[in-house]
Amino acid sequence: MADRNLQKMASIDAQLRLLAPGKVSEDDKLVEYDALLLDRFLDILQDLHGQDIRETVHDCYELSAEYEAKHDPQKLEELGRVITSLDPGDSIVVTKSFSHMLNLANLAEEVQIAYRRRIKLKKGDFADENSATTESDIEETLNRLVGQLNKSPEEVFEALKNQTVDLVLTAHPTQSVRRSLLQKHARIRNCLTQLYAKDITPYDKQELDEALQREIQAAFRTDEIRRTPPTPQDEMRAGMSYFHETIWKGVPKFLRRVDTALKNIGIQERVPYNAPVIQFSSWMGGDRDGNPRVTPEVTRDVCLLARMMAANLYFSQIEDLMFELSMWRCNEELRVRADELHSSSKRYAKHYIEFWKQIPPNEPYRVVLGNVRDKLYNTRERSRQLLANGKSDIPEDSTFTNAEQILEPLELCYRSLCACGDRPIADGSLLDFLRQVSTFGLSLVRLDIRQESDRHTDVLDAITKHLGVGSYREWSEEHRREWLLSELRGKRPLFGPDLPKTEEIADVLDTFNVIAELPPDNFGAYIISMATSPSDVLAVELLQRECHVQQPLRVVPLFEKLADLEAAPASMACLFSINWYRDRIKGKQEVMIGYSDSGKDAGRLSAAWQLYKAQEELVKVAKQYGVKLTMFHGRGGTVGRGGGPTHLAILSQPPDTIHGSLRVTVQGEVIEKSFGEEHLCFRTLQRFTAATLEHGMHPPVSPKSEWRALMDEMAVVATKEYRSIVFQEPRFVEYFRLVSI
């Protein structure tokens, strides 16, 4: 088998040399990738199912290619005869083979794109003159801001270190491909890339080819789709696997590239380790809008699971850092801390090997970091026990309870190294570790909670009826606001254990109880879907207080449908005019806008234009009341859900709507494309950071009045036509079901 494979690879190489002597073009490279993968797969197919199946699949492949090239109907008829002549068993194998071959073709194209990009980077040919509108490297963006837009390096540095991009990973609503299969595809890509490296030896080539065959066969033998629906915990584990595989190390790697780009424009200072340049949040296990499987217990489980995973990631790195920081010179502050820790026999836990119990006192950094390691172990094990049993025998004071507690000893080591002339060492793995702690904290990601506004109305309706003051649901908006504010300004408890509860009401209240129970750094925002009025926000504020949430989550209204987007500015103006609410938000407000539901409601054109106008008006309202507004964009992967080129999408937002602060969803169906591999992770972080910086420092020009008038006119027509088909055509639902199967 190995000899046969090497001969075939040599044959492919020879064919390509004949095509282009002395040079392999980018298109030839794609042909080479495709040919190799197809050839390997057909060999595997023959070994598994015999020569006849191989020939059938190969014939179907050739007929399909000929029809695609020449559009000859006879080829299509011949292909149909071959397929219909197959017995049921063989037809399943052939169908699965073509599905697998399409996956392999996609992988070959992805490797070819990466190859083409590497060639351009080596030549310094980043893109054409219009690249700024589609995608931009961080180096290009900084150079353009300084060289073409006349920004000073100091201005760029100040803007960059103060901006925040928060990427919010959602669950996997349309990601049907199993994670195990995606990982096999990643290994195939990796093998293919290595096979055509210039410095590869014949032995390496043979071993890589065998590995490639194994992965192709393993992928072919793996069921393509999950036969049972994933639980929210499964979704969370799948989402968190990207942190373990790419994001965890990708963030410090990207920030080092930012440091290098800054140095090249004349800034010698590094981005501060605690600068919130990149942040991560999640909806996995927190998004209960319409999903009955996301219960309070699920929310509790995913928070504990995330804390356990974060502690484990830190723990897996801390000993490497201890090995690195073996120097004995330190400042007095670190020396005192090390002496205190080394003299304490309680510092060491029984699970550590004897070597680590004998850290000599003349290695102060290892002593201090050893204490960090012990507490990380306890932190991980306590979360594991709480997750498994609901209780733990590890005392909380022997663990880390917040990120600041981890940062303090690391900062101490950093200051000491710098004071002793070892700044280059401090700016190595220790700086990466500091940046990871600052980015991921102890919770790995902050979990957003999302609930539909009517569910809060149900709870408050039950409370007001129990109190005998009427039906909250039947009250006017003004009456609701008055009652909510009177309760928020007061201190009396609204209900006790005797409150009559349906299952739905108990679910809402138990969710708030979980928020109150767990450490506050587990959570990000509380998002109200289908928000329509100020009372929706005040209701959540009151429920947080009643459930004893000590550090209330910021409350974020989500405006989705066309009418809600139109009314959003007036709704927020009403909220900002309330003194109690302005004191509560301390000059900061977040508003989420939905791309998917607005598109379903009014059509893509009308929704996009209304989203644009709503943002403009919301910013005006926020400025009027002295509030800094952060827009949270609920974009999906497909165009119908707001998808499209990231860089262009950010640059096209209205002026002053980003201003150094951006939150955006990374929907489940595109997480793999954004973070599935190291280079994808790097490019994703680069796109968001570069575009946010450029939008803030060089905002787009507002549309002219005549353009606005034309867009308003087009939007009215587009909405009418869209709704006439989707909502008024009785045959549409049947048609949509048929074409969506």
mmCIF file of N, CA and C in Angstrom, residues 145-146 150-157 265 697:
data_model
loop_
_atom_site.group_PDB
_atom_site.id
_atom_site.type_symbol
_atom_site.label_atom_id
_atom_site.label_comp_id
_atom_site.label_asym_id
_atom_site.label_seq_id
_atom_site.Cartn_x
_atom_site.Cartn_y
_atom_site.Cartn_z
ATOM 1 N N LEU A 145 -3.843 54.233 9.217
ATOM 2 C CA LEU A 145 -4.277 55.305 10.114
ATOM 3 C C LEU A 145 -3.186 56.355 10.300
ATOM 4 N N VAL A 146 -1.943 55.882 10.393
ATOM 5 C CA VAL A 146 -0.834 56.816 10.610
ATOM 6 C C VAL A 146 -0.376 57.443 9.302
ATOM 7 N N ASN A 150 -3.338 60.425 8.747
ATOM 8 C CA ASN A 150 -2.655 61.438 9.563
ATOM 9 C C ASN A 150 -2.984 61.373 11.052
ATOM 10 N N LYS A 151 -3.194 60.164 11.568
ATOM 11 C CA LYS A 151 -3.338 59.994 13.007
ATOM 12 C C LYS A 151 -1.951 59.793 13.612
ATOM 13 N N SER A 152 -1.729 60.350 14.778
ATOM 14 C CA SER A 152 -0.427 60.157 15.414
ATOM 15 C C SER A 152 -0.356 58.760 16.018
ATOM 16 N N PRO A 153 0.840 58.157 16.101
ATOM 17 C CA PRO A 153 0.967 56.838 16.742
ATOM 18 C C PRO A 153 0.393 56.825 18.149
ATOM 19 N N GLU A 154 0.564 57.923 18.881
ATOM 20 C CA GLU A 154 0.050 57.988 20.250
ATOM 21 C C GLU A 154 -1.480 57.937 20.272
ATOM 22 N N GLU A 155 -2.122 58.610 19.313
ATOM 23 C CA GLU A 155 -3.586 58.569 19.229
ATOM 24 C C GLU A 155 -4.075 57.147 18.937
ATOM 25 N N VAL A 156 -3.395 56.481 18.020
ATOM 26 C CA VAL A 156 -3.773 55.116 17.661
ATOM 27 C C VAL A 156 -3.621 54.193 18.864
ATOM 28 N N PHE A 157 -2.508 54.321 19.578
ATOM 29 C CA PHE A 157 -2.259 53.470 20.736
ATOM 30 C C PHE A 157 -3.313 53.705 21.817
ATOM 31 N N ILE A 265 5.086 51.292 14.152
ATOM 32 C CA ILE A 265 4.656 52.676 13.904
ATOM 33 C C ILE A 265 5.250 53.629 14.941
ATOM 34 N N MET A 697 -11.693 55.597 14.671
ATOM 35 C CA MET A 697 -10.761 56.681 14.359
ATOM 36 C C MET A 697 -11.044 57.330 13.001
#
